[in-house]
mmCIF file of C-alpha atoms in Angstrom:
data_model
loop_
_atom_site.group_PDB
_atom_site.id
_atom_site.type_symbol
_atom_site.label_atom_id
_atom_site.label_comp_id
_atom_site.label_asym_id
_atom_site.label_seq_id
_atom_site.Cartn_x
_atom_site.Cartn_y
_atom_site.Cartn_z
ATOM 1 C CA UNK A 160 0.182 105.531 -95.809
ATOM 2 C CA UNK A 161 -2.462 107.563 -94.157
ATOM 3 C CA UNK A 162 -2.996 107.978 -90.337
ATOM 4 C CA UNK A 163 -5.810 105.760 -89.453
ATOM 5 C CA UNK A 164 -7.099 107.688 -86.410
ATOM 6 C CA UNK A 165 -9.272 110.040 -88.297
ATOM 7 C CA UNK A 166 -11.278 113.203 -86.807
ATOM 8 C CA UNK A 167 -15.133 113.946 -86.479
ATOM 9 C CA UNK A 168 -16.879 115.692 -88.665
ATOM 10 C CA UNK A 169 -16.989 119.484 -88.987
ATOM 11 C CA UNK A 170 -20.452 119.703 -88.896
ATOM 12 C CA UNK A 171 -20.553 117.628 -85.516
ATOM 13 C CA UNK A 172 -18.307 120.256 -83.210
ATOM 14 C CA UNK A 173 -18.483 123.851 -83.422
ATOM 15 C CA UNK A 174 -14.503 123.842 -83.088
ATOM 16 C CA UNK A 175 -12.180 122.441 -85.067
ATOM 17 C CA UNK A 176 -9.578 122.162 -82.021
ATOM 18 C CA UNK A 177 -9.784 122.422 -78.538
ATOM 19 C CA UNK A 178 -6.448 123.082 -76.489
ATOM 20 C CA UNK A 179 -6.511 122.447 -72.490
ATOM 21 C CA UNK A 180 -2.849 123.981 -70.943
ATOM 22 C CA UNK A 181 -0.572 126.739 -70.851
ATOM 23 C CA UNK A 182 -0.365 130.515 -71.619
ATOM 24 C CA UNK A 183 1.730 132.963 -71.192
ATOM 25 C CA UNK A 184 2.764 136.333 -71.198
ATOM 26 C CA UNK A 185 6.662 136.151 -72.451
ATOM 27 C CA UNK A 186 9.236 139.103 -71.728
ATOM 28 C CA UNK A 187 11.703 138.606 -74.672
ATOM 29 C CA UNK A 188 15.326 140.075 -74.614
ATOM 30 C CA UNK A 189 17.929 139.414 -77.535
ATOM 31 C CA UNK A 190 21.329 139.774 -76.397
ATOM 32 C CA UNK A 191 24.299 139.444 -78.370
ATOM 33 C CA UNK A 192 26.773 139.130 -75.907
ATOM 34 C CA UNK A 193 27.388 135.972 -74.111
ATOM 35 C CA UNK A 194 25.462 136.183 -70.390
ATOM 36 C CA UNK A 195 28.407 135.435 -67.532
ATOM 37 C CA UNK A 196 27.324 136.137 -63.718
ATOM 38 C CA UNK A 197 27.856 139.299 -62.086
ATOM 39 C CA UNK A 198 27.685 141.685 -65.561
ATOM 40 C CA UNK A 199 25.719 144.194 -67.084
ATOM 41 C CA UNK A 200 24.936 143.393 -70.834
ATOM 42 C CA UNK A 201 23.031 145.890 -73.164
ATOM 43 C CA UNK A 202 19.544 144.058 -74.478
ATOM 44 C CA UNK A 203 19.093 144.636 -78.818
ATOM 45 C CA UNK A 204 15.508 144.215 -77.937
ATOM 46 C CA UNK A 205 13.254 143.761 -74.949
ATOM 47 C CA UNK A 206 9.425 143.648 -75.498
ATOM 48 C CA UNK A 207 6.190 141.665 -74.577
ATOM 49 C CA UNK A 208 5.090 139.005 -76.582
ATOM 50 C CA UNK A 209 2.303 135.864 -76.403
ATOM 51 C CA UNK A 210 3.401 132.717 -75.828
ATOM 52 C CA UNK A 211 2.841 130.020 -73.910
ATOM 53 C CA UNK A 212 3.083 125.626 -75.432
ATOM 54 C CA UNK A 213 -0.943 125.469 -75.837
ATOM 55 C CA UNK A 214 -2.207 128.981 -76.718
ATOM 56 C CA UNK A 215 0.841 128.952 -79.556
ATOM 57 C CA UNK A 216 -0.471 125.933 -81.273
ATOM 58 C CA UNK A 217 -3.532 126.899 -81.042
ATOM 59 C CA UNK A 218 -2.828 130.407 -82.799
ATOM 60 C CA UNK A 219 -0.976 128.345 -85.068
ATOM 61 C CA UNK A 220 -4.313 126.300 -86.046
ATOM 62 C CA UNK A 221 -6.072 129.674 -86.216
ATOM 63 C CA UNK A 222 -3.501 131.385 -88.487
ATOM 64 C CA UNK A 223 -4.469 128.429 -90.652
ATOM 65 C CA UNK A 224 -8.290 128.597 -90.891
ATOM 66 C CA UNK A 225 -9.639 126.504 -88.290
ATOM 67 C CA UNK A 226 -11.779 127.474 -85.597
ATOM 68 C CA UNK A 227 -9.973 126.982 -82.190
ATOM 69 C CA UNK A 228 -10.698 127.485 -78.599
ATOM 70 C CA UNK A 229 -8.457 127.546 -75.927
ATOM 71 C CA UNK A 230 -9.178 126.373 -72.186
ATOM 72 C CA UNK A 231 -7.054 127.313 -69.186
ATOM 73 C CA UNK A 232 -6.453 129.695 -66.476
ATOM 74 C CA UNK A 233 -5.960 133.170 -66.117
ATOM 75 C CA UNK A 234 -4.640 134.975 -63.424
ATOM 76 C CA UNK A 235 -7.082 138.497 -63.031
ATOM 77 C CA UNK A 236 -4.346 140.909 -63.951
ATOM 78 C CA UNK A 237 -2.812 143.164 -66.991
ATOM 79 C CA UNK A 238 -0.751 139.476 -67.868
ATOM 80 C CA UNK A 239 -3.978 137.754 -67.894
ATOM 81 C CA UNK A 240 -5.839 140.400 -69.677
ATOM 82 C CA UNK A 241 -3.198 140.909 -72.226
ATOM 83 C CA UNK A 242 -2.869 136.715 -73.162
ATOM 84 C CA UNK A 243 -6.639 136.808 -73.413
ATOM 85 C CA UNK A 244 -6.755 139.713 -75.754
ATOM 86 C CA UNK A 245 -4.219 138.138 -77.822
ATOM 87 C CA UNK A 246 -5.678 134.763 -78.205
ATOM 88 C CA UNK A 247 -8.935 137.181 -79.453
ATOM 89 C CA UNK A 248 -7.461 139.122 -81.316
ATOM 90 C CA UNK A 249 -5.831 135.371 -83.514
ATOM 91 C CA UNK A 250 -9.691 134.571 -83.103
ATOM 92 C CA UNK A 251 -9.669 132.096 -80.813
ATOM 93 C CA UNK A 252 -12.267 131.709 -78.512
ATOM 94 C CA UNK A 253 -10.961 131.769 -74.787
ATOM 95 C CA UNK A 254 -13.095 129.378 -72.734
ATOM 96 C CA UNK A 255 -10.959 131.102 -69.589
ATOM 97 C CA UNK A 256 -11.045 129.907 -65.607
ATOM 98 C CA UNK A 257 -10.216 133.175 -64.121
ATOM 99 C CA UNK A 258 -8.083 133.618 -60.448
ATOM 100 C CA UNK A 259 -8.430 136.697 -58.419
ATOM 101 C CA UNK A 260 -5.699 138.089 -56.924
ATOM 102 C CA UNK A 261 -3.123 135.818 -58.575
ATOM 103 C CA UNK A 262 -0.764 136.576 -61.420
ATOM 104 C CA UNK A 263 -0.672 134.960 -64.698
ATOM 105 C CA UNK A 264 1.894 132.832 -65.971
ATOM 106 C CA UNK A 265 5.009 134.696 -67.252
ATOM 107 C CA UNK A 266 8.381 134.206 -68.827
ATOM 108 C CA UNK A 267 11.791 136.208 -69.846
ATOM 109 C CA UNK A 268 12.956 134.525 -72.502
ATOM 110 C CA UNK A 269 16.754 135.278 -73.751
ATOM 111 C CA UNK A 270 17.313 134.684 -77.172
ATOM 112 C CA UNK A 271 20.934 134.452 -78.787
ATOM 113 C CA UNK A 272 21.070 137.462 -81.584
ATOM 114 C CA UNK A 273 23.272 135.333 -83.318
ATOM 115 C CA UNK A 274 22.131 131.925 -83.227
ATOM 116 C CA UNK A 275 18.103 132.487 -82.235
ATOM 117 C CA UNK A 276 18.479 129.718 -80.123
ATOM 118 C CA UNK A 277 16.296 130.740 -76.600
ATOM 119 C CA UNK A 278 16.845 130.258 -72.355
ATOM 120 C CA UNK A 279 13.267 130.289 -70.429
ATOM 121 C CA UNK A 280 13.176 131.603 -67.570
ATOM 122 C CA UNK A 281 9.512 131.257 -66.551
ATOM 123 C CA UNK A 282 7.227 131.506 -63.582
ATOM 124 C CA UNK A 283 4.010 130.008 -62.869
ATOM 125 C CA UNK A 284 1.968 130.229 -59.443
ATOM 126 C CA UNK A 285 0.568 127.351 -58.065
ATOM 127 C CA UNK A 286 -2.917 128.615 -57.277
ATOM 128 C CA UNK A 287 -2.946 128.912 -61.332
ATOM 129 C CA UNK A 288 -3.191 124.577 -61.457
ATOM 130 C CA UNK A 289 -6.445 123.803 -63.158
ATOM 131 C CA UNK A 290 -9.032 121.663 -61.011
ATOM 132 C CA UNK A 291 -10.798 118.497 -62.316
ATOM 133 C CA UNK A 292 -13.845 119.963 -61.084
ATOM 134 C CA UNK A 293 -13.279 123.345 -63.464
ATOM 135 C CA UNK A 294 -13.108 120.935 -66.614
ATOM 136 C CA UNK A 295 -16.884 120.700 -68.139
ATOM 137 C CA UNK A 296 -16.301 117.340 -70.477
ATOM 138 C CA UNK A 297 -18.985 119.522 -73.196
ATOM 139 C CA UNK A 298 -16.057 121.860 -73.640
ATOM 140 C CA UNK A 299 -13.446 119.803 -73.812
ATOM 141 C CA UNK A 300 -15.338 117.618 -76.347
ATOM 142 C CA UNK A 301 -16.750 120.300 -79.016
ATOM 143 C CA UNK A 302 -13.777 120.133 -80.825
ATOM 144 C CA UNK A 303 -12.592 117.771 -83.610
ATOM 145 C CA UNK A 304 -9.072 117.513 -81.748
ATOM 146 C CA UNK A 305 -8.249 117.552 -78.422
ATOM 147 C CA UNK A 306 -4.450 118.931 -77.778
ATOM 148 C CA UNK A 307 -3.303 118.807 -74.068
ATOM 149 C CA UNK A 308 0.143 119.526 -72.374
ATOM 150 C CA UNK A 309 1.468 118.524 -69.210
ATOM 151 C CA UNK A 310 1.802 121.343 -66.629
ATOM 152 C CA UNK A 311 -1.549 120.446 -65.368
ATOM 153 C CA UNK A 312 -1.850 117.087 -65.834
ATOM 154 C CA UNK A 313 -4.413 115.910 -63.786
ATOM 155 C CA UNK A 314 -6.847 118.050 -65.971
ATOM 156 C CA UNK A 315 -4.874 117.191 -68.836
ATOM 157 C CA UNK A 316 -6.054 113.340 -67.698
ATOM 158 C CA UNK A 317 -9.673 113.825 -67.413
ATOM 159 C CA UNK A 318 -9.948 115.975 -70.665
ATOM 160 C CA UNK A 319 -8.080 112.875 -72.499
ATOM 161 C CA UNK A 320 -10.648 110.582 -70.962
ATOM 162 C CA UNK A 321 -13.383 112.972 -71.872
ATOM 163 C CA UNK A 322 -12.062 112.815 -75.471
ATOM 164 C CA UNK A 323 -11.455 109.493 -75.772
ATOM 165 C CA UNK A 324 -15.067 108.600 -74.418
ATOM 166 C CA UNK A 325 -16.163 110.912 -77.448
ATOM 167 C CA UNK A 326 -14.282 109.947 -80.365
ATOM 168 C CA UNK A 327 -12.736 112.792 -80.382
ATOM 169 C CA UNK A 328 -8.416 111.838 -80.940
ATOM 170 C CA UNK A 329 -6.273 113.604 -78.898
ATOM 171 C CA UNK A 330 -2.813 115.290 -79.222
ATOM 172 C CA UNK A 331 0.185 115.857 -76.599
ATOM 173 C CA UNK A 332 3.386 118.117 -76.362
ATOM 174 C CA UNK A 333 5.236 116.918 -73.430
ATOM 175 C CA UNK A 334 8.730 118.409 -72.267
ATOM 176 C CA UNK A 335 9.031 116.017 -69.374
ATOM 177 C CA UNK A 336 7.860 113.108 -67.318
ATOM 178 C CA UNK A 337 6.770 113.417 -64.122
ATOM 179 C CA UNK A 338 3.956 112.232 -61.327
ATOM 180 C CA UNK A 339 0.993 110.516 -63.709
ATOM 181 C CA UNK A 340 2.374 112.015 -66.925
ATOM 182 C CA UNK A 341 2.689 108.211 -68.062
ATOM 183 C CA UNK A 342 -1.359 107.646 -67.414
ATOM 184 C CA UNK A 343 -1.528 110.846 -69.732
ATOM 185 C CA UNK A 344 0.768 109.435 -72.211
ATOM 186 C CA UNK A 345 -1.562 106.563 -72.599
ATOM 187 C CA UNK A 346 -4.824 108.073 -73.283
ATOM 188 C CA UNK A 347 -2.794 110.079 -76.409
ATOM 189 C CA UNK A 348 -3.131 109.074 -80.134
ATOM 190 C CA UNK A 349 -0.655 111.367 -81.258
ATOM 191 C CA UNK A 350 2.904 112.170 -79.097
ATOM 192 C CA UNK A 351 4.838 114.405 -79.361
ATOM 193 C CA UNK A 352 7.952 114.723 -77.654
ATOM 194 C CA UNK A 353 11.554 117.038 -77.872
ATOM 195 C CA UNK A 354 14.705 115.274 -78.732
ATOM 196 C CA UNK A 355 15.074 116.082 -74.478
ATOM 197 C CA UNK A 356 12.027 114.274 -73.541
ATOM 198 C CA UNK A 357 13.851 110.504 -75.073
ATOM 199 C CA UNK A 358 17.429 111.290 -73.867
ATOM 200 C CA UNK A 359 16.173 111.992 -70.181
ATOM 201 C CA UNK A 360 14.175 108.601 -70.280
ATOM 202 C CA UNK A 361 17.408 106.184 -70.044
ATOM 203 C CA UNK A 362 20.189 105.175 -72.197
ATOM 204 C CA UNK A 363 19.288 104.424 -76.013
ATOM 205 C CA UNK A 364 21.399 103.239 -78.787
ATOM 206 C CA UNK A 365 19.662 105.839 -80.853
ATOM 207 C CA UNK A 366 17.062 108.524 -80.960
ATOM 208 C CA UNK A 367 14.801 106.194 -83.167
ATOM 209 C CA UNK A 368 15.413 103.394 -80.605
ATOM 210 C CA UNK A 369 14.480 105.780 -77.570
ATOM 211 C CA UNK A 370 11.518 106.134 -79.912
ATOM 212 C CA UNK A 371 10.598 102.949 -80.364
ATOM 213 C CA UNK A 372 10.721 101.966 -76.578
ATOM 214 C CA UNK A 373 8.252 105.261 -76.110
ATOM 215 C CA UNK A 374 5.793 103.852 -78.527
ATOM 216 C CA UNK A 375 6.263 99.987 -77.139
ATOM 217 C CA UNK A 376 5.340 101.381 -73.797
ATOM 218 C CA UNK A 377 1.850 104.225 -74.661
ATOM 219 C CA UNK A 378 0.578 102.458 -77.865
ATOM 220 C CA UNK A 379 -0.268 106.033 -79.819
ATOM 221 C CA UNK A 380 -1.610 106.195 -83.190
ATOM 222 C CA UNK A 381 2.024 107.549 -84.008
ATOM 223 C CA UNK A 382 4.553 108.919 -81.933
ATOM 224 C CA UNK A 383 6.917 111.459 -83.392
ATOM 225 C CA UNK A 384 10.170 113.606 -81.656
ATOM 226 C CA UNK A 385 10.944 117.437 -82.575
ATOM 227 C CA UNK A 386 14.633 117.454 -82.770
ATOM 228 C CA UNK A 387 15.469 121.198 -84.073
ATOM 229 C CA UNK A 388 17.377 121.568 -86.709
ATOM 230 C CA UNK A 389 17.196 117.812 -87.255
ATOM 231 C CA UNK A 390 13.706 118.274 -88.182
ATOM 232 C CA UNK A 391 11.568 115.122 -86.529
ATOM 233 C CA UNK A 392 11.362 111.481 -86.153
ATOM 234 C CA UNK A 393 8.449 109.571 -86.293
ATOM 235 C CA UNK A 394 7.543 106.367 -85.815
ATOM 236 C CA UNK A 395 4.296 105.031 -86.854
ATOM 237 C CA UNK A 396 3.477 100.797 -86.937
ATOM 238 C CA UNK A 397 7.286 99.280 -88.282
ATOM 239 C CA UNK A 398 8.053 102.698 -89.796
ATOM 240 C CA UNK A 399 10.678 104.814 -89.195
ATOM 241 C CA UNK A 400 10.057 108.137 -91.085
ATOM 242 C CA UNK A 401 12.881 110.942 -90.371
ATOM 243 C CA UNK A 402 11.677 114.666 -92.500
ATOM 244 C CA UNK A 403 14.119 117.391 -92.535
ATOM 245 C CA UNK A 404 13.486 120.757 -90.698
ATOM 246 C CA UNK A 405 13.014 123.535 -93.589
ATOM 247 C CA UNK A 406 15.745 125.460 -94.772
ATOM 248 C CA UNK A 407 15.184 129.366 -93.034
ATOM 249 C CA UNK A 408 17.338 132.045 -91.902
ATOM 250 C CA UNK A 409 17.042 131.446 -87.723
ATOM 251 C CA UNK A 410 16.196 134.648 -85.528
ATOM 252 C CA UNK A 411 14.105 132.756 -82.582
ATOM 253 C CA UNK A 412 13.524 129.406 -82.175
ATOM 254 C CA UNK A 413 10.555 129.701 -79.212
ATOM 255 C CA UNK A 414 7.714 128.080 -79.791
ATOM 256 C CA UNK A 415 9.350 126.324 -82.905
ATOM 257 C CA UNK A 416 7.620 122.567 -80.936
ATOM 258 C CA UNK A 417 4.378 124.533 -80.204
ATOM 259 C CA UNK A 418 4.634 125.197 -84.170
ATOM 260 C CA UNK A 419 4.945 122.225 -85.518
ATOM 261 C CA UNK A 420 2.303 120.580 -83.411
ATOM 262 C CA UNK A 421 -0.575 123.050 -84.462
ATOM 263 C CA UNK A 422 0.604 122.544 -88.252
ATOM 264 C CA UNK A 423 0.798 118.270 -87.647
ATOM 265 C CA UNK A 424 -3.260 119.172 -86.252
ATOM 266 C CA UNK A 425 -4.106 121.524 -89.090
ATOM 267 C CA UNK A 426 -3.060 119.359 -91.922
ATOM 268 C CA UNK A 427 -4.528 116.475 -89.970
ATOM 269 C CA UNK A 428 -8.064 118.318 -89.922
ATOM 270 C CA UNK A 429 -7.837 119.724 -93.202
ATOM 271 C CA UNK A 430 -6.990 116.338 -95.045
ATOM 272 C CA UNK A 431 -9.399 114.027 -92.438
ATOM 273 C CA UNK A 432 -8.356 110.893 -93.828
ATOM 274 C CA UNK A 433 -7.310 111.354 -97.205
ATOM 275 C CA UNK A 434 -3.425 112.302 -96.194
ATOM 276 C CA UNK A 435 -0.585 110.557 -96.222
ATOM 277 C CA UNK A 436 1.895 110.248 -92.845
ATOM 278 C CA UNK A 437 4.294 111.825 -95.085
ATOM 279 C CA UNK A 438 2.721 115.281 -95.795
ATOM 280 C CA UNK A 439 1.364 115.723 -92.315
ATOM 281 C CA UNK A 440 5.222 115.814 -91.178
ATOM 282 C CA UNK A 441 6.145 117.643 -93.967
ATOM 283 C CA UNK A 442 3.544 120.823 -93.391
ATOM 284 C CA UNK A 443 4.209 120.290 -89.602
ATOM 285 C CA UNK A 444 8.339 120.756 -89.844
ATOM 286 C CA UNK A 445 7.523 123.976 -92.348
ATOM 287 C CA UNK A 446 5.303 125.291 -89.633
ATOM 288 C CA UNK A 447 7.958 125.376 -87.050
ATOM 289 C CA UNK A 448 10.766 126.633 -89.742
ATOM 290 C CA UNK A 449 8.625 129.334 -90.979
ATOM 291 C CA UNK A 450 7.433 130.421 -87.175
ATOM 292 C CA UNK A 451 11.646 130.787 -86.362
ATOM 293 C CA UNK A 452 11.801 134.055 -88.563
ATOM 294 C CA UNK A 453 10.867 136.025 -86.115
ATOM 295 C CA UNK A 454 11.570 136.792 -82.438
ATOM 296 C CA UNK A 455 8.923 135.442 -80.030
ATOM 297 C CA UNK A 456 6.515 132.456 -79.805
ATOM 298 C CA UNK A 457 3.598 133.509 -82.139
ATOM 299 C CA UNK A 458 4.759 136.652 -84.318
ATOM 300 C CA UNK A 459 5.727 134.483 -87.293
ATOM 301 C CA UNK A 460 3.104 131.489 -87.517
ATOM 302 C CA UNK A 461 2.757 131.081 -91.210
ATOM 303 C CA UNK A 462 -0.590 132.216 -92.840
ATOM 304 C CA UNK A 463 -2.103 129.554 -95.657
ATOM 305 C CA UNK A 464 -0.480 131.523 -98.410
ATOM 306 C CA UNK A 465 3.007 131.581 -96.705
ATOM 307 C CA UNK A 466 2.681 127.764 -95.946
ATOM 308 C CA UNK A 467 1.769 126.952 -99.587
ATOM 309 C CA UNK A 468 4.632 128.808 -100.992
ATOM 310 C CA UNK A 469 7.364 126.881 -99.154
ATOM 311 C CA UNK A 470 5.126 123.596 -99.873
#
């Protein structure tokens, strides 16, 4: 069955997705020891990487062929300068609010040599919060897809709106609830939530149960949970529809949810409504297999060629 909710045409928005949220500048160390307080552990690796839940899936949508732009803040520093370079560099155009004298959003992110599994340690300064007066509605609507996060979601609200009031459908990645994420949640076709996101909302029987009670309550188009290794769990009308992560050989699993959500959107665009539910979770679990092959959140986001070949 295909998903009903189905995107504008090309040749009415110069972008095929627009992303309003987070970027960051990640400091990744691989350790192989296990981290106790109080000692002094050699790092395999230690470098800086791009990361960051929005800018990932939108590199992910760019890797793929579409034409993305990306909408957030930047702090005026060698962080800032270095996320925007990187996004430019994955050609994606960087529709940037920049803040003097404050630093950009950065993370250390400690990933387990031998199971890739990662602990964030991030920072992000305050003054970095989007305003609703910095969001121009002509931005946020010249894509075909809207994707928003959470960490500002008051701007994360009025771009929704703006999208909505376009016919333009929109797409979430939320890790957690908190004040007016629920009026987000409502204004989203397609959710997408970690396994975390359910089993922090109240007891459940089940994970599909917890999702069941998430899509009785926002009314998306579908409404589907990342669950690692698991793969995902969707629901979508009476259906139930559980797809199995891909098969791959683990060294970092950051950005693996950022992953799959820019390969859900990229199918989405490229099949308009011709594709079935089915396929879209298919491409959008290989997405975030294939981007866990190597360390940090962007280095391994599949190309078309490597996506058909495990297709």
């Amino acid at each position: 069955m295909p998903l009903p909710i189905v995107p504008p045409r090309s040749a009415d928005r110069p972008f095929d997705v627009v992303g309003l949220g987070e970027s960051s500048l990640d400091f990744v160390a691989v350790v192989s020891d296990t981290i106790s307080p109080d000692a002094k552990l050699p790092l395999d690796r230690f470098e800086p990487m791009p990361g960051g839940q929005t800018a990932t899936a939108l590199v992910a949508c760019a890797r793929l062929g579409h034409l993305a732009r990306y909408v957030g803040a930047l702090g005026r520093d060698e962080a800032g300068t270095t996320i925007e370079r990187a996004l430019t560099r994955e050609s994606v155009d960087v529709a940037a609010v920049w803040r003097d004298a404050v630093p950009s959003r950065v993370a250390v992110v400690l990933v387990d040599r031998a199971t890739g599994k990662r602990t964030v340690l991030e920072r992000r300064d305050a003054r970095l919060t989007l305003r609703v007066d910095e969001i121009d509605p002509a931005v946020i609507t010249s894509g075909r897809v809207l994707m928003v996060d959470a960490v500002d979601v008051e701007a994360s609200i009025l771009a929704a709106r703006a999208a909505r009031a376009a016919g333009v459908p929109t797409v979430v990645d939320v890790d957690s609830s908190g004040p007016r994420v629920h009026e987000l949640l409502r204004l989203i076709d397609v959710l997408v939530v970690p396994r975390s996101f359910l089993e922090a909302a109240g007891p459940a029987e089940s994970i599909g149960d917890a999702l069941r009670k998430l899509e009785a309550e926002f009314r998306p188009g579908i409404a589907i949970a990342t669950l690692g290794p698991d793969g995902s769990l969707a629901r979508f009308g009476d259906r139930e529809i559980h797809t199995p992560a891909l098969a791959i050989e683990v060294v970092d699993t950051t950005g693996a949810g950022d992953a799959f959500r820019g390969g859900f959107v990229s199918a989405w665009l490229r099949a308009g409504d011709g594709l079935n539910i089915e396929t879209l979770l298919r491409q959008a679990n290989a997405v975030a297999g294939l981007n866990c092959r190597a360390l940090g959140a962007q280095a391994a986001l599949p190309t078309p060629t490597e996506l058909d070949g495990v297709l």
